[in-house]
């Protein structure tokens, strides 16, 4: 049965989060991890990631503008960080409009992903699924995944479209672990694939062909907001272990080091100012993870503080501090 959702302009292409598709794929058997992230500006947004033993690449497709960014940690000697894809695909008619210029483009992207990236799993973010302003939802159901016909006013055969996809509770659980590590609230539930996923995927990965996706596929929601920072951080949750540090992780780590290591008399003022820096909130979306160093600094009294070690990795700075001198043996 169709499950239409009212839309006044089903074919309108809007540049921002109406629908987008991104997919992350796991490629090499020796790959350790991969994340893919996508943002679209109009119809669909999907991200496919595989976090199984070998991890995945990412592909993104959208109704109109499609953009994808994915990060992966792979140890394969043949392939470094897998690519991330974000592709725009238009409205739900894209799978039937074979004469449209984008049709062969999506076909080529799908062929590249399946034959060269060789994913082991797919994680998809669609703009047609927005959970709450502060919580991410994801499909944790196993077995065949239903479809959601979230559009109306199209020919009857649009509501008979199919796309074989199999969920993975195990992959969903690993995704939630990544979200938890990054202080992102999430909830698993059973949900079908919306047209942001199946319309474009039917072109890029047509069933019963050598470009079909037969690996597990898990769809993840967006936040119910238009906050670019929150969604960027959502993507960063999948780039765990990325050796390339983000600028704010480095700048705030350096600023906090200067605040701590100065004279003890003005330490509170400097550390208070550091917490108000724009990069402080970027580095610590939830400031509770930063507060313990303030407790340590307060307990240290007049003892000198020193950063004993740090490592800049992705969105993290692994700074270690000591206040006071170590007793001599």
PDB file of C-alpha atoms in Angstrom:
ATOM      1  CA  UNK A   1       0.000   0.000   0.000  1.00  0.00           C
ATOM      2  CA  UNK A   2       1.305   3.468  -0.789  1.00  0.00           C
ATOM      3  CA  UNK A   3       2.323   5.493   2.191  1.00  0.00           C
ATOM      4  CA  UNK A   4       2.136   8.984   0.707  1.00  0.00           C
ATOM      5  CA  UNK A   5       3.356  12.101   2.389  1.00  0.00           C
ATOM      6  CA  UNK A   6       1.804  15.377   1.220  1.00  0.00           C
ATOM      7  CA  UNK A   7       4.076  17.456  -0.971  1.00  0.00           C
ATOM      8  CA  UNK A   8       2.951  20.439  -2.943  1.00  0.00           C
ATOM      9  CA  UNK A   9       5.861  20.258  -5.386  1.00  0.00           C
ATOM     10  CA  UNK A  10       7.081  16.676  -5.625  1.00  0.00           C
ATOM     11  CA  UNK A  11       9.621  17.485  -8.331  1.00  0.00           C
ATOM     12  CA  UNK A  12      10.971  20.723  -6.960  1.00  0.00           C
ATOM     13  CA  UNK A  13      14.697  20.682  -6.371  1.00  0.00           C
ATOM     14  CA  UNK A  14      15.646  22.553  -3.294  1.00  0.00           C
ATOM     15  CA  UNK A  15      19.263  23.025  -2.285  1.00  0.00           C
ATOM     16  CA  UNK A  16      19.460  22.003   1.312  1.00  0.00           C
ATOM     17  CA  UNK A  17      18.089  19.042   3.207  1.00  0.00           C
ATOM     18  CA  UNK A  18      14.883  18.042   1.595  1.00  0.00           C
ATOM     19  CA  UNK A  19      16.294  14.929   0.140  1.00  0.00           C
ATOM     20  CA  UNK A  20      19.732  13.580  -0.317  1.00  0.00           C
ATOM     21  CA  UNK A  21      21.458  10.288  -0.602  1.00  0.00           C
ATOM     22  CA  UNK A  22      24.786   9.140   0.620  1.00  0.00           C
ATOM     23  CA  UNK A  23      26.189   5.669   0.748  1.00  0.00           C
ATOM     24  CA  UNK A  24      29.167   4.234   2.477  1.00  0.00           C
ATOM     25  CA  UNK A  25      30.627   0.997   1.320  1.00  0.00           C
ATOM     26  CA  UNK A  26      33.057  -1.449   2.809  1.00  0.00           C
ATOM     27  CA  UNK A  27      35.601  -2.558   0.330  1.00  0.00           C
ATOM     28  CA  UNK A  28      38.750  -4.477   1.161  1.00  0.00           C
ATOM     29  CA  UNK A  29      38.688  -7.582   3.295  1.00  0.00           C
ATOM     30  CA  UNK A  30      41.532  -6.075   5.262  1.00  0.00           C
ATOM     31  CA  UNK A  31      39.824  -2.771   5.656  1.00  0.00           C
ATOM     32  CA  UNK A  32      39.249  -1.740   9.226  1.00  0.00           C
ATOM     33  CA  UNK A  33      36.654   0.914   8.961  1.00  0.00           C
ATOM     34  CA  UNK A  34      34.973   3.386   6.813  1.00  0.00           C
ATOM     35  CA  UNK A  35      32.427   6.045   7.025  1.00  0.00           C
ATOM     36  CA  UNK A  36      30.529   7.934   4.465  1.00  0.00           C
ATOM     37  CA  UNK A  37      28.511  10.955   4.875  1.00  0.00           C
ATOM     38  CA  UNK A  38      26.230  12.805   2.599  1.00  0.00           C
ATOM     39  CA  UNK A  39      24.335  15.972   2.496  1.00  0.00           C
ATOM     40  CA  UNK A  40      21.863  16.867  -0.116  1.00  0.00           C
ATOM     41  CA  UNK A  41      19.870  19.887  -0.662  1.00  0.00           C
ATOM     42  CA  UNK A  42      16.649  18.730  -1.981  1.00  0.00           C
ATOM     43  CA  UNK A  43      15.325  15.244  -2.276  1.00  0.00           C
ATOM     44  CA  UNK A  44      17.365  12.526  -0.713  1.00  0.00           C
ATOM     45  CA  UNK A  45      20.314  12.060   1.430  1.00  0.00           C
ATOM     46  CA  UNK A  46      21.963   8.807   2.074  1.00  0.00           C
ATOM     47  CA  UNK A  47      25.148   7.553   3.507  1.00  0.00           C
ATOM     48  CA  UNK A  48      26.359   4.019   3.277  1.00  0.00           C
ATOM     49  CA  UNK A  49      28.905   2.774   5.604  1.00  0.00           C
ATOM     50  CA  UNK A  50      30.058  -0.590   6.523  1.00  0.00           C
ATOM     51  CA  UNK A  51      31.540  -1.243   9.860  1.00  0.00           C
ATOM     52  CA  UNK A  52      31.925  -4.943   9.575  1.00  0.00           C
ATOM     53  CA  UNK A  53      35.311  -6.531   9.862  1.00  0.00           C
ATOM     54  CA  UNK A  54      36.258  -4.949   6.606  1.00  0.00           C
ATOM     55  CA  UNK A  55      34.790  -1.508   6.531  1.00  0.00           C
ATOM     56  CA  UNK A  56      33.218   0.529   3.888  1.00  0.00           C
ATOM     57  CA  UNK A  57      33.099   3.358   1.456  1.00  0.00           C
ATOM     58  CA  UNK A  58      30.484   5.961   1.046  1.00  0.00           C
ATOM     59  CA  UNK A  59      28.211   7.013  -1.713  1.00  0.00           C
ATOM     60  CA  UNK A  60      25.701   9.782  -1.708  1.00  0.00           C
ATOM     61  CA  UNK A  61      22.749  10.398  -3.915  1.00  0.00           C
ATOM     62  CA  UNK A  62      20.140  13.058  -3.827  1.00  0.00           C
ATOM     63  CA  UNK A  63      17.103  14.142  -5.653  1.00  0.00           C
ATOM     64  CA  UNK A  64      18.818  17.151  -7.009  1.00  0.00           C
ATOM     65  CA  UNK A  65      22.032  18.410  -5.526  1.00  0.00           C
ATOM     66  CA  UNK A  66      23.953  15.608  -3.938  1.00  0.00           C
ATOM     67  CA  UNK A  67      27.025  15.792  -1.873  1.00  0.00           C
ATOM     68  CA  UNK A  68      28.770  13.147   0.113  1.00  0.00           C
ATOM     69  CA  UNK A  69      31.697  13.042   2.417  1.00  0.00           C
ATOM     70  CA  UNK A  70      32.968   9.904   4.003  1.00  0.00           C
ATOM     71  CA  UNK A  71      35.881   8.928   6.053  1.00  0.00           C
ATOM     72  CA  UNK A  72      37.348   5.491   6.490  1.00  0.00           C
ATOM     73  CA  UNK A  73      40.263   3.814   8.102  1.00  0.00           C
ATOM     74  CA  UNK A  74      41.589   1.035   5.966  1.00  0.00           C
ATOM     75  CA  UNK A  75      44.717  -1.006   6.299  1.00  0.00           C
ATOM     76  CA  UNK A  76      44.501  -2.447   2.841  1.00  0.00           C
ATOM     77  CA  UNK A  77      47.732  -2.209   0.888  1.00  0.00           C
ATOM     78  CA  UNK A  78      45.740  -1.843  -2.305  1.00  0.00           C
ATOM     79  CA  UNK A  79      43.421   0.890  -1.161  1.00  0.00           C
ATOM     80  CA  UNK A  80      43.743   3.698   1.314  1.00  0.00           C
ATOM     81  CA  UNK A  81      40.811   5.667   2.577  1.00  0.00           C
ATOM     82  CA  UNK A  82      37.773   4.631   0.530  1.00  0.00           C
ATOM     83  CA  UNK A  83      35.962   7.312  -1.423  1.00  0.00           C
ATOM     84  CA  UNK A  84      32.724   8.900  -0.288  1.00  0.00           C
ATOM     85  CA  UNK A  85      29.907   9.592  -2.699  1.00  0.00           C
ATOM     86  CA  UNK A  86      27.084  12.079  -2.680  1.00  0.00           C
ATOM     87  CA  UNK A  87      24.865  12.111  -5.715  1.00  0.00           C
ATOM     88  CA  UNK A  88      21.722  14.011  -6.624  1.00  0.00           C
ATOM     89  CA  UNK A  89      19.014  12.081  -8.341  1.00  0.00           C
ATOM     90  CA  UNK A  90      15.927  14.286  -8.534  1.00  0.00           C
ATOM     91  CA  UNK A  91      12.436  13.082  -7.711  1.00  0.00           C
ATOM     92  CA  UNK A  92      10.958   9.585  -7.515  1.00  0.00           C
ATOM     93  CA  UNK A  93      10.674   9.563 -11.316  1.00  0.00           C
ATOM     94  CA  UNK A  94      14.446   9.298 -11.721  1.00  0.00           C
ATOM     95  CA  UNK A  95      14.369   5.519 -11.949  1.00  0.00           C
ATOM     96  CA  UNK A  96      11.944   5.673 -14.857  1.00  0.00           C
ATOM     97  CA  UNK A  97      13.342   8.652 -16.757  1.00  0.00           C
ATOM     98  CA  UNK A  98      16.073   6.829 -18.651  1.00  0.00           C
ATOM     99  CA  UNK A  99      16.549   9.719 -21.079  1.00  0.00           C
ATOM    100  CA  UNK A 100      17.535  12.211 -18.390  1.00  0.00           C
ATOM    101  CA  UNK A 101      21.237  13.177 -18.513  1.00  0.00           C
ATOM    102  CA  UNK A 102      21.738  12.106 -14.903  1.00  0.00           C
ATOM    103  CA  UNK A 103      20.634   8.516 -15.562  1.00  0.00           C
ATOM    104  CA  UNK A 104      23.930   7.280 -17.083  1.00  0.00           C
ATOM    105  CA  UNK A 105      25.855   9.280 -14.483  1.00  0.00           C
ATOM    106  CA  UNK A 106      24.182   7.410 -11.630  1.00  0.00           C
ATOM    107  CA  UNK A 107      24.745   4.153 -13.471  1.00  0.00           C
ATOM    108  CA  UNK A 108      28.454   4.912 -13.761  1.00  0.00           C
ATOM    109  CA  UNK A 109      28.713   5.804 -10.072  1.00  0.00           C
ATOM    110  CA  UNK A 110      27.014   2.551  -9.112  1.00  0.00           C
ATOM    111  CA  UNK A 111      29.319   0.546 -11.355  1.00  0.00           C
ATOM    112  CA  UNK A 112      32.368   2.206  -9.837  1.00  0.00           C
ATOM    113  CA  UNK A 113      31.198   1.476  -6.313  1.00  0.00           C
ATOM    114  CA  UNK A 114      30.238  -2.131  -6.873  1.00  0.00           C
ATOM    115  CA  UNK A 115      33.128  -3.154  -9.117  1.00  0.00           C
ATOM    116  CA  UNK A 116      35.970  -1.069  -7.696  1.00  0.00           C
ATOM    117  CA  UNK A 117      35.064  -0.158  -4.125  1.00  0.00           C
ATOM    118  CA  UNK A 118      33.372  -3.509  -3.494  1.00  0.00           C
ATOM    119  CA  UNK A 119      31.469  -2.607  -0.323  1.00  0.00           C
ATOM    120  CA  UNK A 120      30.760  -5.072   2.443  1.00  0.00           C
ATOM    121  CA  UNK A 121      27.891  -3.021   3.841  1.00  0.00           C
ATOM    122  CA  UNK A 122      26.044   0.200   3.201  1.00  0.00           C
ATOM    123  CA  UNK A 123      24.942   2.947   5.594  1.00  0.00           C
ATOM    124  CA  UNK A 124      22.572   5.518   4.146  1.00  0.00           C
ATOM    125  CA  UNK A 125      21.390   8.933   5.364  1.00  0.00           C
ATOM    126  CA  UNK A 126      18.290  10.280   3.660  1.00  0.00           C
ATOM    127  CA  UNK A 127      16.897  13.773   3.987  1.00  0.00           C
ATOM    128  CA  UNK A 128      13.463  12.175   4.037  1.00  0.00           C
ATOM    129  CA  UNK A 129      14.079  10.911   7.549  1.00  0.00           C
ATOM    130  CA  UNK A 130      14.518  13.533  10.209  1.00  0.00           C
ATOM    131  CA  UNK A 131      14.205  12.221  13.762  1.00  0.00           C
ATOM    132  CA  UNK A 132      14.320  14.873  16.505  1.00  0.00           C
ATOM    133  CA  UNK A 133      16.464  17.982  17.020  1.00  0.00           C
ATOM    134  CA  UNK A 134      18.674  16.103  19.466  1.00  0.00           C
ATOM    135  CA  UNK A 135      18.383  12.425  18.579  1.00  0.00           C
ATOM    136  CA  UNK A 136      19.310  10.245  15.614  1.00  0.00           C
ATOM    137  CA  UNK A 137      17.225   7.220  14.659  1.00  0.00           C
ATOM    138  CA  UNK A 138      18.374   4.243  12.638  1.00  0.00           C
ATOM    139  CA  UNK A 139      16.849   1.096  11.235  1.00  0.00           C
ATOM    140  CA  UNK A 140      17.998  -1.864  13.321  1.00  0.00           C
ATOM    141  CA  UNK A 141      15.677  -4.395  11.768  1.00  0.00           C
ATOM    142  CA  UNK A 142      17.002  -7.516  10.118  1.00  0.00           C
ATOM    143  CA  UNK A 143      15.817  -9.320   7.013  1.00  0.00           C
ATOM    144  CA  UNK A 144      14.175  -7.685   3.989  1.00  0.00           C
ATOM    145  CA  UNK A 145      13.537  -3.960   4.329  1.00  0.00           C
ATOM    146  CA  UNK A 146      10.180  -2.504   3.290  1.00  0.00           C
ATOM    147  CA  UNK A 147       9.826   0.617   1.168  1.00  0.00           C
ATOM    148  CA  UNK A 148       8.096   3.863   2.126  1.00  0.00           C
ATOM    149  CA  UNK A 149       6.367   5.675  -0.746  1.00  0.00           C
ATOM    150  CA  UNK A 150       6.754   9.144   0.733  1.00  0.00           C
ATOM    151  CA  UNK A 151       5.318  11.120  -2.194  1.00  0.00           C
ATOM    152  CA  UNK A 152       1.984  11.612  -3.874  1.00  0.00           C
ATOM    153  CA  UNK A 153       0.473  12.582  -7.196  1.00  0.00           C
ATOM    154  CA  UNK A 154       2.554  10.243  -9.317  1.00  0.00           C
ATOM    155  CA  UNK A 155       1.421   7.420 -11.629  1.00  0.00           C
ATOM    156  CA  UNK A 156       0.270   4.220  -9.933  1.00  0.00           C
ATOM    157  CA  UNK A 157       3.323   2.226 -10.939  1.00  0.00           C
ATOM    158  CA  UNK A 158       5.514   4.560  -8.860  1.00  0.00           C
ATOM    159  CA  UNK A 159       3.884   3.014  -5.791  1.00  0.00           C
ATOM    160  CA  UNK A 160       4.793  -0.482  -6.931  1.00  0.00           C
ATOM    161  CA  UNK A 161       8.510   0.184  -7.088  1.00  0.00           C
ATOM    162  CA  UNK A 162      10.717  -2.384  -5.389  1.00  0.00           C
ATOM    163  CA  UNK A 163      14.285  -2.456  -4.189  1.00  0.00           C
ATOM    164  CA  UNK A 164      15.647  -5.532  -2.423  1.00  0.00           C
ATOM    165  CA  UNK A 165      17.596  -4.562   0.666  1.00  0.00           C
ATOM    166  CA  UNK A 166      18.514  -6.461   3.808  1.00  0.00           C
ATOM    167  CA  UNK A 167      19.006  -4.805   7.182  1.00  0.00           C
ATOM    168  CA  UNK A 168      21.651  -5.691   9.748  1.00  0.00           C
ATOM    169  CA  UNK A 169      21.057  -5.407  13.509  1.00  0.00           C
ATOM    170  CA  UNK A 170      24.783  -6.030  14.006  1.00  0.00           C
ATOM    171  CA  UNK A 171      25.819  -3.128  11.789  1.00  0.00           C
ATOM    172  CA  UNK A 172      23.153  -0.930  13.371  1.00  0.00           C
ATOM    173  CA  UNK A 173      24.579  -1.740  16.812  1.00  0.00           C
ATOM    174  CA  UNK A 174      28.077  -0.754  15.682  1.00  0.00           C
ATOM    175  CA  UNK A 175      26.755   2.508  14.298  1.00  0.00           C
ATOM    176  CA  UNK A 176      25.110   3.255  17.636  1.00  0.00           C
ATOM    177  CA  UNK A 177      28.396   2.555  19.389  1.00  0.00           C
ATOM    178  CA  UNK A 178      30.063   5.190  17.217  1.00  0.00           C
ATOM    179  CA  UNK A 179      27.304   7.644  18.012  1.00  0.00           C
ATOM    180  CA  UNK A 180      27.576   6.965  21.741  1.00  0.00           C
ATOM    181  CA  UNK A 181      31.334   7.535  21.653  1.00  0.00           C
ATOM    182  CA  UNK A 182      30.658  10.893  20.085  1.00  0.00           C
ATOM    183  CA  UNK A 183      27.914  11.860  22.551  1.00  0.00           C
ATOM    184  CA  UNK A 184      25.152  11.681  19.969  1.00  0.00           C
ATOM    185  CA  UNK A 185      21.863  10.321  21.271  1.00  0.00           C
ATOM    186  CA  UNK A 186      20.307   7.634  19.096  1.00  0.00           C
ATOM    187  CA  UNK A 187      17.500   5.125  19.000  1.00  0.00           C
ATOM    188  CA  UNK A 188      17.145   1.980  16.941  1.00  0.00           C
ATOM    189  CA  UNK A 189      13.816   1.056  15.408  1.00  0.00           C
ATOM    190  CA  UNK A 190      12.361  -0.726  12.411  1.00  0.00           C
ATOM    191  CA  UNK A 191      11.736   1.482   9.395  1.00  0.00           C
ATOM    192  CA  UNK A 192      11.546   1.058   5.642  1.00  0.00           C
ATOM    193  CA  UNK A 193      13.628   2.784   2.981  1.00  0.00           C
ATOM    194  CA  UNK A 194      12.192   6.057   1.689  1.00  0.00           C
ATOM    195  CA  UNK A 195      12.356   7.127  -1.937  1.00  0.00           C
ATOM    196  CA  UNK A 196      15.418   9.185  -1.162  1.00  0.00           C
ATOM    197  CA  UNK A 197      17.170   5.847  -1.071  1.00  0.00           C
ATOM    198  CA  UNK A 198      15.358   3.438  -3.342  1.00  0.00           C
ATOM    199  CA  UNK A 199      14.677   5.763  -6.300  1.00  0.00           C
ATOM    200  CA  UNK A 200      18.315   6.630  -6.943  1.00  0.00           C
ATOM    201  CA  UNK A 201      19.600   3.230  -5.887  1.00  0.00           C
ATOM    202  CA  UNK A 202      17.409   1.539  -8.474  1.00  0.00           C
ATOM    203  CA  UNK A 203      19.413   3.413 -11.102  1.00  0.00           C
ATOM    204  CA  UNK A 204      22.860   3.127  -9.562  1.00  0.00           C
ATOM    205  CA  UNK A 205      22.421  -0.416  -8.281  1.00  0.00           C
ATOM    206  CA  UNK A 206      19.701  -2.083 -10.370  1.00  0.00           C
ATOM    207  CA  UNK A 207      18.605  -5.442  -8.923  1.00  0.00           C
ATOM    208  CA  UNK A 208      19.468  -8.644 -10.770  1.00  0.00           C
ATOM    209  CA  UNK A 209      22.461  -7.091 -12.525  1.00  0.00           C
ATOM    210  CA  UNK A 210      26.200  -7.052 -11.955  1.00  0.00           C
ATOM    211  CA  UNK A 211      25.711  -3.686 -10.195  1.00  0.00           C
ATOM    212  CA  UNK A 212      23.194  -4.905  -7.631  1.00  0.00           C
ATOM    213  CA  UNK A 213      23.857  -4.326  -3.932  1.00  0.00           C
ATOM    214  CA  UNK A 214      23.609  -7.580  -2.044  1.00  0.00           C
ATOM    215  CA  UNK A 215      25.348  -6.504   1.165  1.00  0.00           C
ATOM    216  CA  UNK A 216      23.588  -5.311   4.350  1.00  0.00           C
ATOM    217  CA  UNK A 217      22.118  -1.814   4.164  1.00  0.00           C
ATOM    218  CA  UNK A 218      21.226   0.344   7.165  1.00  0.00           C
ATOM    219  CA  UNK A 219      19.494   3.715   6.857  1.00  0.00           C
ATOM    220  CA  UNK A 220      20.200   6.393   9.450  1.00  0.00           C
ATOM    221  CA  UNK A 221      18.154   9.537  10.016  1.00  0.00           C
ATOM    222  CA  UNK A 222      19.167  13.161  10.118  1.00  0.00           C
ATOM    223  CA  UNK A 223      18.452  15.469  13.006  1.00  0.00           C
ATOM    224  CA  UNK A 224      15.163  17.304  12.707  1.00  0.00           C
ATOM    225  CA  UNK A 225      16.971  20.568  12.199  1.00  0.00           C
ATOM    226  CA  UNK A 226      18.849  22.581   9.627  1.00  0.00           C
ATOM    227  CA  UNK A 227      21.908  22.892  11.841  1.00  0.00           C
ATOM    228  CA  UNK A 228      24.993  22.315   9.646  1.00  0.00           C
ATOM    229  CA  UNK A 229      27.272  21.944  12.665  1.00  0.00           C
ATOM    230  CA  UNK A 230      25.180  19.176  14.196  1.00  0.00           C
ATOM    231  CA  UNK A 231      25.103  17.259  10.939  1.00  0.00           C
ATOM    232  CA  UNK A 232      28.793  17.788  10.357  1.00  0.00           C
ATOM    233  CA  UNK A 233      29.467  16.320  13.790  1.00  0.00           C
ATOM    234  CA  UNK A 234      27.167  13.452  12.922  1.00  0.00           C
ATOM    235  CA  UNK A 235      29.405  12.721   9.973  1.00  0.00           C
ATOM    236  CA  UNK A 236      32.494  13.025  12.123  1.00  0.00           C
ATOM    237  CA  UNK A 237      31.178  10.264  14.356  1.00  0.00           C
ATOM    238  CA  UNK A 238      31.852   7.896  11.456  1.00  0.00           C
ATOM    239  CA  UNK A 239      35.318   9.267  10.856  1.00  0.00           C
ATOM    240  CA  UNK A 240      36.552   7.895  14.150  1.00  0.00           C
ATOM    241  CA  UNK A 241      40.291   7.468  14.023  1.00  0.00           C
ATOM    242  CA  UNK A 242      40.807   9.821  11.077  1.00  0.00           C
ATOM    243  CA  UNK A 243      44.513  10.735  11.337  1.00  0.00           C
ATOM    244  CA  UNK A 244      43.950  14.137   9.747  1.00  0.00           C
ATOM    245  CA  UNK A 245      43.154  16.602  12.554  1.00  0.00           C
ATOM    246  CA  UNK A 246      40.389  19.120  12.117  1.00  0.00           C
ATOM    247  CA  UNK A 247      41.516  22.739  12.527  1.00  0.00           C
ATOM    248  CA  UNK A 248      39.418  23.435  15.609  1.00  0.00           C
ATOM    249  CA  UNK A 249      40.807  20.394  17.421  1.00  0.00           C
ATOM    250  CA  UNK A 250      44.316  21.774  17.001  1.00  0.00           C
ATOM    251  CA  UNK A 251      43.536  25.419  17.735  1.00  0.00           C
ATOM    252  CA  UNK A 252      41.578  24.736  20.906  1.00  0.00           C
ATOM    253  CA  UNK A 253      44.108  22.213  22.159  1.00  0.00           C
ATOM    254  CA  UNK A 254      46.821  24.838  21.794  1.00  0.00           C
ATOM    255  CA  UNK A 255      44.688  27.507  23.453  1.00  0.00           C
ATOM    256  CA  UNK A 256      43.889  25.308  26.431  1.00  0.00           C
ATOM    257  CA  UNK A 257      47.557  24.405  26.797  1.00  0.00           C
ATOM    258  CA  UNK A 258      48.493  28.094  26.990  1.00  0.00           C
ATOM    259  CA  UNK A 259      45.713  28.741  29.509  1.00  0.00           C
ATOM    260  CA  UNK A 260      46.800  25.885  31.767  1.00  0.00           C
ATOM    261  CA  UNK A 261      50.550  26.347  31.597  1.00  0.00           C
ATOM    262  CA  UNK A 262      50.653  30.059  32.413  1.00  0.00           C
ATOM    263  CA  UNK A 263      51.099  31.375  35.934  1.00  0.00           C
ATOM    264  CA  UNK A 264      48.660  29.886  38.425  1.00  0.00           C
ATOM    265  CA  UNK A 265      47.472  33.318  39.549  1.00  0.00           C
ATOM    266  CA  UNK A 266      45.688  34.074  36.279  1.00  0.00           C
ATOM    267  CA  UNK A 267      44.879  30.501  35.325  1.00  0.00           C
ATOM    268  CA  UNK A 268      41.168  30.655  36.067  1.00  0.00           C
ATOM    269  CA  UNK A 269      40.705  33.767  33.934  1.00  0.00           C
ATOM    270  CA  UNK A 270      42.583  32.231  31.021  1.00  0.00           C
ATOM    271  CA  UNK A 271      40.746  28.919  31.246  1.00  0.00           C
ATOM    272  CA  UNK A 272      37.406  30.723  31.521  1.00  0.00           C
ATOM    273  CA  UNK A 273      38.230  32.662  28.367  1.00  0.00           C
ATOM    274  CA  UNK A 274      39.311  29.480  26.598  1.00  0.00           C
ATOM    275  CA  UNK A 275      35.918  27.893  27.254  1.00  0.00           C
ATOM    276  CA  UNK A 276      34.226  30.832  25.506  1.00  0.00           C
ATOM    277  CA  UNK A 277      36.210  30.468  22.288  1.00  0.00           C
ATOM    278  CA  UNK A 278      34.221  29.381  19.219  1.00  0.00           C
ATOM    279  CA  UNK A 279      36.528  26.412  18.689  1.00  0.00           C
ATOM    280  CA  UNK A 280      35.869  25.256  22.258  1.00  0.00           C
ATOM    281  CA  UNK A 281      32.264  24.452  21.400  1.00  0.00           C
ATOM    282  CA  UNK A 282      33.333  22.837  18.142  1.00  0.00           C
ATOM    283  CA  UNK A 283      35.823  20.637  19.945  1.00  0.00           C
ATOM    284  CA  UNK A 284      33.396  19.933  22.789  1.00  0.00           C
ATOM    285  CA  UNK A 285      29.770  20.033  21.594  1.00  0.00           C
ATOM    286  CA  UNK A 286      28.913  18.854  25.107  1.00  0.00           C
ATOM    287  CA  UNK A 287      31.116  20.789  27.488  1.00  0.00           C
ATOM    288  CA  UNK A 288      30.787  18.221  30.247  1.00  0.00           C
ATOM    289  CA  UNK A 289      33.760  16.427  28.691  1.00  0.00           C
ATOM    290  CA  UNK A 290      35.862  19.511  29.200  1.00  0.00           C
ATOM    291  CA  UNK A 291      34.802  20.347  32.752  1.00  0.00           C
ATOM    292  CA  UNK A 292      37.011  17.764  34.547  1.00  0.00           C
ATOM    293  CA  UNK A 293      40.155  19.705  33.674  1.00  0.00           C
ATOM    294  CA  UNK A 294      38.654  22.715  35.437  1.00  0.00           C
ATOM    295  CA  UNK A 295      38.140  20.581  38.510  1.00  0.00           C
ATOM    296  CA  UNK A 296      41.747  19.401  38.312  1.00  0.00           C
ATOM    297  CA  UNK A 297      43.022  22.946  37.889  1.00  0.00           C
ATOM    298  CA  UNK A 298      41.007  24.157  40.848  1.00  0.00           C
ATOM    299  CA  UNK A 299      42.224  21.309  43.037  1.00  0.00           C
ATOM    300  CA  UNK A 300      45.832  22.071  42.078  1.00  0.00           C
ATOM    301  CA  UNK A 301      45.806  25.412  43.884  1.00  0.00           C
ATOM    302  CA  UNK A 302      49.011  27.245  43.021  1.00  0.00           C
ATOM    303  CA  UNK A 303      50.744  24.225  41.515  1.00  0.00           C
ATOM    304  CA  UNK A 304      51.945  24.622  37.965  1.00  0.00           C
ATOM    305  CA  UNK A 305      50.032  22.902  35.185  1.00  0.00           C
ATOM    306  CA  UNK A 306      51.710  21.225  32.249  1.00  0.00           C
ATOM    307  CA  UNK A 307      50.479  19.395  29.179  1.00  0.00           C
ATOM    308  CA  UNK A 308      52.459  16.161  29.309  1.00  0.00           C
ATOM    309  CA  UNK A 309      51.318  14.750  25.941  1.00  0.00           C
ATOM    310  CA  UNK A 310      48.850  15.306  23.147  1.00  0.00           C
ATOM    311  CA  UNK A 311      47.835  13.837  19.825  1.00  0.00           C
ATOM    312  CA  UNK A 312      45.639  15.501  17.216  1.00  0.00           C
ATOM    313  CA  UNK A 313      43.451  12.920  15.507  1.00  0.00           C
ATOM    314  CA  UNK A 314      40.349  13.822  13.542  1.00  0.00           C
ATOM    315  CA  UNK A 315      38.028  15.807  15.797  1.00  0.00           C
ATOM    316  CA  UNK A 316      39.991  14.826  18.906  1.00  0.00           C
ATOM    317  CA  UNK A 317      42.951  16.115  20.842  1.00  0.00           C
ATOM    318  CA  UNK A 318      44.275  13.511  23.278  1.00  0.00           C
ATOM    319  CA  UNK A 319      45.839  16.004  25.659  1.00  0.00           C
ATOM    320  CA  UNK A 320      47.110  14.811  29.043  1.00  0.00           C
ATOM    321  CA  UNK A 321      47.795  17.262  31.865  1.00  0.00           C
ATOM    322  CA  UNK A 322      49.487  17.172  35.247  1.00  0.00           C
ATOM    323  CA  UNK A 323      49.305  19.813  37.934  1.00  0.00           C
ATOM    324  CA  UNK A 324      52.153  19.842  40.417  1.00  0.00           C
ATOM    325  CA  UNK A 325      55.517  18.105  40.599  1.00  0.00           C
ATOM    326  CA  UNK A 326      56.053  14.364  40.786  1.00  0.00           C
ATOM    327  CA  UNK A 327      57.810  13.388  44.041  1.00  0.00           C
ATOM    328  CA  UNK A 328      61.362  12.197  43.571  1.00  0.00           C
ATOM    329  CA  UNK A 329      62.079   8.607  44.517  1.00  0.00           C
TER     330      UNK A 329
END
